[in-house]
Short mmCIF file of C-alpha atoms in Angstrom, two decimals:
data_model
loop_
_atom_site.label_atom_id
_atom_site.label_comp_id
_atom_site.label_asym_id
_atom_site.label_seq_id
_atom_site.Cartn_x
_atom_site.Cartn_y
_atom_site.Cartn_z
CA THR A 1 -39.08 -33.97 -63.05
CA VAL A 2 -37.15 -32.12 -65.72
CA PRO A 3 -39.38 -29.37 -67.11
CA ASP A 4 -40.29 -29.02 -70.74
CA PRO A 5 -39.84 -32.66 -71.88
CA SER A 6 -41.31 -31.67 -75.25
CA ASN A 7 -38.57 -29.04 -75.74
CA ASN A 8 -41.29 -26.59 -76.74
CA GLN A 9 -40.21 -23.90 -74.28
CA TYR A 10 -36.53 -24.47 -75.03
CA GLU A 11 -37.00 -24.13 -78.78
CA THR A 12 -39.08 -20.97 -78.31
CA MET A 13 -36.37 -19.60 -76.04
CA CYS A 14 -33.66 -20.21 -78.64
CA ILE A 15 -35.70 -18.59 -81.41
CA SER A 16 -36.43 -15.53 -79.28
CA LEU A 17 -32.76 -15.15 -78.33
CA ARG A 18 -31.71 -15.30 -81.99
CA GLU A 19 -34.31 -12.63 -82.77
CA LEU A 20 -33.01 -10.40 -79.96
CA VAL A 21 -29.46 -10.81 -81.31
CA LYS A 22 -30.67 -9.82 -84.77
CA GLN A 23 -32.58 -6.78 -83.51
CA ASN A 24 -29.55 -5.47 -81.62
CA GLY A 25 -26.93 -6.31 -84.26
CA TRP A 26 -24.97 -8.49 -81.86
CA SER A 27 -22.44 -11.09 -82.92
CA GLU A 28 -24.12 -14.44 -83.53
CA ASN A 29 -21.45 -16.20 -81.47
CA LEU A 30 -22.99 -14.50 -78.39
CA LYS A 31 -19.56 -13.99 -76.81
CA ASP A 32 -20.70 -10.83 -75.01
CA VAL A 33 -24.23 -12.00 -74.20
CA PHE A 34 -25.10 -13.47 -70.82
CA VAL A 35 -28.40 -15.31 -70.43
CA TRP A 36 -30.03 -16.08 -67.09
CA VAL A 37 -32.53 -18.96 -67.20
CA ASP A 38 -34.29 -19.84 -63.97
CA PHE A 39 -34.15 -23.64 -64.19
CA SER A 40 -30.56 -23.72 -65.43
CA CYS A 41 -29.21 -20.99 -63.14
CA ILE A 42 -30.94 -22.01 -59.90
CA PRO A 43 -29.41 -25.16 -58.31
CA GLN A 44 -32.01 -27.95 -58.34
CA ALA A 45 -30.39 -30.77 -56.36
CA ASN A 46 -29.67 -29.09 -53.02
CA PRO A 47 -32.80 -27.56 -51.43
CA SER A 48 -30.84 -25.16 -49.19
CA THR A 49 -28.76 -23.79 -52.05
CA GLN A 50 -31.83 -23.68 -54.24
CA ASN A 51 -33.67 -21.60 -51.65
CA LEU A 52 -30.80 -19.10 -51.41
CA ALA A 53 -30.69 -18.77 -55.20
CA ILE A 54 -34.45 -18.18 -55.38
CA ARG A 55 -34.09 -15.42 -52.80
CA SER A 56 -31.65 -13.65 -55.16
CA LEU A 57 -34.09 -13.71 -58.07
CA ALA A 58 -35.08 -10.08 -57.46
CA ALA A 59 -31.47 -8.93 -57.92
CA TYR A 60 -31.01 -10.81 -61.20
CA ALA A 61 -34.36 -9.68 -62.61
CA SER A 62 -33.77 -6.01 -61.80
CA SER A 63 -30.22 -6.06 -63.23
CA ALA A 64 -31.06 -7.61 -66.62
CA THR A 65 -30.97 -5.40 -69.71
CA TYR A 66 -33.70 -7.45 -71.43
CA PHE A 67 -36.43 -9.63 -69.98
CA ILE A 68 -38.12 -12.29 -72.11
CA ILE A 69 -41.17 -14.17 -70.85
CA VAL A 70 -40.99 -17.59 -72.52
CA ALA A 71 -44.49 -19.01 -72.18
CA PRO A 72 -45.71 -20.95 -75.23
CA ASP A 73 -48.68 -23.29 -74.80
CA THR A 74 -47.07 -26.45 -73.41
CA PRO A 75 -48.57 -29.54 -71.70
CA HIS A 76 -47.53 -29.78 -68.05
CA ALA A 77 -45.07 -32.63 -67.48
CA ASP A 78 -46.90 -34.00 -64.43
CA LEU A 79 -50.39 -32.51 -64.32
CA ASP A 80 -53.31 -32.59 -66.70
CA ASP A 81 -52.88 -28.92 -67.45
CA THR A 82 -51.40 -26.54 -70.01
CA CYS A 83 -48.60 -24.13 -69.15
CA ASP A 84 -49.03 -20.81 -70.95
CA LEU A 85 -48.87 -17.06 -70.41
CA ASP A 86 -51.95 -17.18 -68.20
CA THR A 87 -50.50 -19.77 -65.82
CA TYR A 88 -47.20 -17.86 -65.79
CA GLN A 89 -48.97 -14.64 -64.81
CA ARG A 90 -50.79 -16.35 -61.94
CA ARG A 91 -47.62 -17.36 -60.08
CA MET A 92 -46.25 -15.03 -57.41
CA TRP A 93 -42.60 -15.54 -58.28
CA CYS A 94 -43.31 -14.84 -61.96
CA ARG A 95 -45.10 -11.62 -61.05
CA ALA A 96 -42.24 -10.72 -58.72
CA GLU A 97 -39.52 -11.09 -61.35
CA GLN A 98 -41.52 -8.95 -63.79
CA VAL A 99 -42.06 -6.22 -61.21
CA CYS A 100 -38.44 -6.28 -60.04
CA HIS A 101 -37.30 -5.76 -63.63
CA SER A 102 -39.89 -3.20 -64.72
CA MET A 103 -39.71 -1.07 -61.56
CA ARG A 104 -36.02 -0.46 -62.22
CA ASN A 105 -35.86 -0.63 -66.02
CA GLY A 106 -39.29 0.19 -67.40
CA THR A 107 -40.97 -2.11 -69.92
CA SER A 108 -39.22 -1.18 -73.17
CA GLY A 109 -36.81 -4.12 -72.81
CA MET A 110 -39.50 -6.68 -71.99
CA TYR A 111 -40.79 -9.18 -74.55
CA LEU A 112 -43.20 -12.09 -74.81
CA ALA A 113 -42.16 -15.33 -76.51
CA VAL A 114 -45.36 -17.36 -76.79
CA ARG A 115 -45.20 -18.75 -80.35
CA LYS A 116 -42.36 -20.20 -82.41
CA ASP A 117 -43.45 -18.41 -85.57
CA ASN A 118 -43.60 -15.02 -83.81
CA ALA A 119 -41.16 -15.48 -81.01
CA LEU A 120 -40.47 -11.95 -79.78
CA ILE A 121 -43.37 -9.59 -79.05
CA PRO A 122 -42.74 -6.31 -77.19
CA VAL A 123 -44.98 -5.98 -74.15
CA ILE A 124 -47.42 -3.07 -74.10
CA SER A 125 -46.31 -0.05 -72.09
CA ASP A 126 -48.72 -0.71 -69.21
CA PHE A 127 -47.98 -4.43 -69.05
CA PHE A 128 -46.66 -3.99 -65.51
CA ARG A 129 -50.21 -3.42 -64.25
CA GLU A 130 -51.01 -7.09 -64.78
CA SER A 131 -48.19 -8.24 -62.53
CA LEU A 132 -47.96 -5.39 -60.00
CA ARG A 133 -50.16 -7.22 -57.48
CA VAL A 134 -47.36 -9.65 -56.71
CA PHE A 135 -48.77 -10.87 -53.42
CA GLU A 136 -52.06 -12.01 -54.93
CA GLY A 137 -50.14 -14.59 -56.96
CA GLU A 138 -50.15 -18.33 -56.34
CA LEU A 139 -47.48 -19.98 -54.18
CA THR A 140 -46.60 -23.61 -53.61
CA CYS A 141 -45.88 -23.01 -49.92
CA CYS A 142 -49.40 -21.59 -49.44
CA ARG A 143 -50.98 -24.43 -51.42
CA LEU A 144 -49.21 -26.87 -49.07
CA GLU A 145 -50.27 -24.74 -46.08
CA HIS A 146 -46.68 -24.27 -44.92
CA LYS A 147 -46.30 -27.78 -43.58
CA GLY A 148 -42.81 -28.18 -42.18
CA THR A 149 -42.09 -24.44 -42.19
CA SER A 150 -43.54 -21.32 -40.60
CA ALA A 151 -42.19 -18.85 -43.17
CA CYS A 152 -44.11 -17.91 -46.31
CA ASP A 153 -42.34 -16.98 -49.54
CA ARG A 154 -44.25 -13.70 -49.50
CA GLN A 155 -42.11 -12.58 -46.60
CA SER A 156 -38.84 -12.98 -48.50
CA LEU A 157 -39.92 -10.30 -50.99
CA VAL A 158 -40.63 -7.50 -48.49
CA ILE A 159 -37.09 -6.11 -48.36
CA PRO A 160 -36.22 -6.21 -52.11
CA LEU A 161 -39.59 -4.72 -53.15
CA LEU A 162 -39.40 -2.07 -50.45
CA GLY A 163 -35.95 -1.13 -51.73
CA LEU A 164 -37.06 -0.95 -55.36
CA TYR A 165 -40.06 1.16 -54.40
CA GLY A 166 -37.75 3.52 -52.52
CA GLU A 167 -35.60 3.95 -55.61
CA LEU A 168 -38.66 4.59 -57.72
CA TYR A 169 -40.14 7.14 -55.33
CA ARG A 170 -36.88 9.01 -54.93
CA ALA A 171 -36.21 9.00 -58.68
CA ALA A 172 -39.56 10.69 -59.29
CA LYS A 173 -38.93 13.22 -56.54
CA ASP A 174 -35.38 14.20 -57.60
CA GLY A 175 -35.57 13.49 -61.33
CA ILE A 176 -38.16 16.16 -62.03
CA LYS A 177 -35.36 18.71 -62.15
CA GLY A 178 -33.67 17.25 -65.22
CA GLY A 179 -34.77 13.77 -66.11
CA ASN A 180 -35.72 12.38 -69.48
CA ALA A 181 -39.44 12.91 -70.13
CA GLU A 182 -40.11 9.34 -71.27
CA ALA A 183 -38.29 7.91 -68.27
CA LEU A 184 -40.10 10.15 -65.83
CA SER A 185 -43.41 9.22 -67.40
CA SER A 186 -42.67 5.54 -66.75
CA VAL A 187 -41.73 6.25 -63.13
CA GLU A 188 -44.86 8.30 -62.58
CA ALA A 189 -47.06 5.59 -64.14
CA PHE A 190 -45.76 3.06 -61.63
CA LEU A 191 -46.20 5.41 -58.70
CA LYS A 192 -49.72 6.38 -59.76
CA GLU A 193 -50.79 2.74 -60.00
CA ILE A 194 -49.20 1.96 -56.62
CA GLU A 195 -50.76 5.02 -54.98
CA GLU A 196 -54.24 4.06 -56.18
CA HIS A 197 -53.91 0.40 -55.13
CA GLN A 198 -51.33 0.50 -52.34
CA GLU A 199 -53.19 -1.91 -50.06
CA SER A 200 -53.24 -4.66 -52.70
CA VAL A 201 -49.77 -3.94 -54.13
CA PHE A 202 -48.08 -3.76 -50.71
CA PRO A 203 -50.43 -5.55 -48.28
CA ARG A 204 -50.04 -4.55 -44.65
CA THR A 205 -50.85 -8.10 -43.50
CA PHE A 206 -51.76 -11.49 -44.93
CA GLN A 207 -53.47 -14.65 -43.73
CA ARG A 208 -51.03 -17.52 -43.22
CA VAL A 209 -52.17 -21.10 -42.73
CA THR A 210 -49.77 -23.36 -40.81
CA TRP A 211 -49.80 -26.75 -39.15
CA ARG A 212 -48.45 -27.36 -35.65
CA LYS A 213 -48.81 -30.65 -33.80
CA ASN A 214 -51.31 -31.88 -36.40
CA LYS A 215 -53.53 -28.84 -35.90
CA ARG A 216 -54.34 -26.30 -38.59
CA TYR A 217 -53.93 -22.64 -37.65
CA THR A 218 -54.81 -19.46 -39.53
CA GLU A 219 -53.06 -16.32 -38.36
CA GLU A 220 -52.73 -12.75 -39.54
CA VAL A 221 -49.08 -11.89 -40.14
CA VAL A 222 -47.65 -8.43 -40.77
CA LEU A 223 -46.18 -8.12 -44.26
CA PHE A 224 -45.40 -4.47 -45.13
CA GLY A 225 -47.24 -2.89 -42.21
CA ASP A 226 -46.64 0.84 -42.51
CA LEU A 227 -43.20 0.49 -44.14
CA ILE A 228 -44.28 2.12 -47.41
CA ASP A 229 -45.57 5.19 -45.58
CA ARG A 230 -42.37 5.39 -43.54
CA MET A 231 -40.24 4.97 -46.65
CA LYS A 232 -42.02 7.91 -48.31
CA TYR A 233 -41.65 10.01 -45.16
CA ARG A 234 -37.90 9.41 -44.99
CA ILE A 235 -37.39 10.29 -48.64
CA ASP A 236 -39.64 13.34 -48.46
CA HIS A 237 -37.56 14.59 -45.53
CA GLY A 238 -34.18 13.77 -47.08
CA ILE A 239 -33.33 10.81 -44.87
CA GLY A 240 -34.43 7.94 -47.09
CA PHE A 241 -31.00 7.02 -48.48
CA ALA A 242 -27.54 6.76 -47.00
CA ILE A 243 -24.37 7.32 -49.01
CA ASP A 244 -21.35 5.26 -48.01
CA THR A 245 -18.37 6.02 -50.22
CA GLU A 246 -16.20 3.56 -48.31
CA ASN A 247 -18.34 0.53 -49.06
CA THR A 248 -19.44 -0.02 -52.65
CA GLY A 249 -22.06 -2.48 -51.48
CA THR A 250 -24.09 0.25 -49.79
CA VAL A 251 -23.71 3.23 -52.09
CA SER A 252 -26.92 4.99 -52.99
CA SER A 253 -27.01 7.43 -55.90
CA LYS A 254 -29.16 10.53 -55.96
CA GLY A 255 -32.49 10.11 -57.66
CA SER A 256 -31.44 12.32 -60.56
CA GLU A 257 -28.66 9.84 -61.34
CA PHE A 258 -31.24 7.09 -61.80
CA ILE A 259 -33.00 9.01 -64.58
CA ARG A 260 -31.20 8.10 -67.79
CA HIS A 261 -31.72 8.62 -71.50
CA GLY A 262 -34.57 6.17 -71.96
CA ALA A 263 -37.24 4.32 -70.05
CA SER A 264 -35.31 1.07 -70.41
CA ASP A 265 -32.77 2.28 -67.87
CA PHE A 266 -34.53 4.95 -65.89
CA LEU A 267 -33.38 3.40 -62.61
CA ARG A 268 -29.88 2.12 -62.08
CA HIS A 269 -27.44 1.04 -59.42
CA GLY A 270 -28.85 2.46 -56.18
CA VAL A 271 -29.18 0.50 -52.96
CA VAL A 272 -31.81 1.60 -50.51
CA HIS A 273 -31.21 1.51 -46.79
CA GLY A 274 -34.50 0.52 -45.20
CA ALA A 275 -36.55 2.70 -42.90
CA SER A 276 -35.96 2.46 -39.18
CA ALA A 277 -38.88 1.38 -37.08
CA HIS A 278 -40.38 4.34 -35.24
CA ASN A 279 -43.37 2.26 -34.19
CA GLN A 280 -41.91 -0.50 -32.06
CA ASN A 281 -45.24 -2.37 -32.05
CA VAL A 282 -44.78 -3.30 -35.71
CA THR A 283 -42.61 -6.30 -36.47
CA VAL A 284 -42.11 -7.63 -39.97
CA GLU A 285 -41.05 -11.25 -40.31
CA THR A 286 -38.93 -12.24 -43.31
CA ALA A 287 -37.36 -15.46 -44.48
CA VAL A 288 -34.05 -14.23 -43.04
CA GLY A 289 -35.16 -12.66 -39.77
CA THR A 290 -37.06 -9.48 -38.96
CA LEU A 291 -36.82 -6.21 -40.85
CA ASP A 292 -34.84 -4.68 -37.97
CA ASP A 293 -32.04 -7.14 -38.75
CA HIS A 294 -31.54 -5.52 -42.15
CA VAL A 295 -32.22 -1.78 -41.83
CA ASP A 296 -30.43 1.25 -40.45
CA LYS A 297 -31.41 2.21 -36.93
#
């Protein structure tokens, strides 16, 4: 069904956008403003195209200048439930888009729009802590126990989150020599939280329930394995990033180039080449193959 039949979320969205325009002194005709809205920008009719678009969510979220969470209290269109900030925060994909944005941009450009009369509320500086445990979020595929498919949506996030973490880790390592203090503080806050809770932020494995020939199976599947440790090792030893000046799609900037003039853009425009697998006993499944299909050997 079409979401938001009451237009409550839509109206809150419009009010918050007008407020953002006012705060930034932009032209009210919005000629230079581009807005990405999940329902409108992800194809809904074709499941295959929809799935591909969902897989690109991490790229859109991390590239946005501003990120507004539109979550006013709204009755669910189909269920006897209320959609609000709490239900938004419980969903894995919602946590993922927040983390993908904040890991690259900080939280200074993130806002909450939960009420029409106060439509744009800056998030608190440590807001990311609420969403950092992406993989503890709720998923439809898990609720349906992966009937008709063996892949879990968790697996599709391994590569983009590994890449963003690599940028973050390298930025902290290289940016110390000349980065902006506020930006570095944001980077270090992320890394500290991840270091203290690495097993829950980047789970090595997860329990996946599937159905095969009308039988229910529970299996332990590798998610990140030891990829985070290997990523840190490569960066610490100067082999974490590759620079390809011939191909703009694979250029990686030095960490110091990610540190900008404010926390809102402390990470920009680097593409991480994944770690090669030294331990051949570890295989990571993803929605588009195994990790070895996507990383440098």
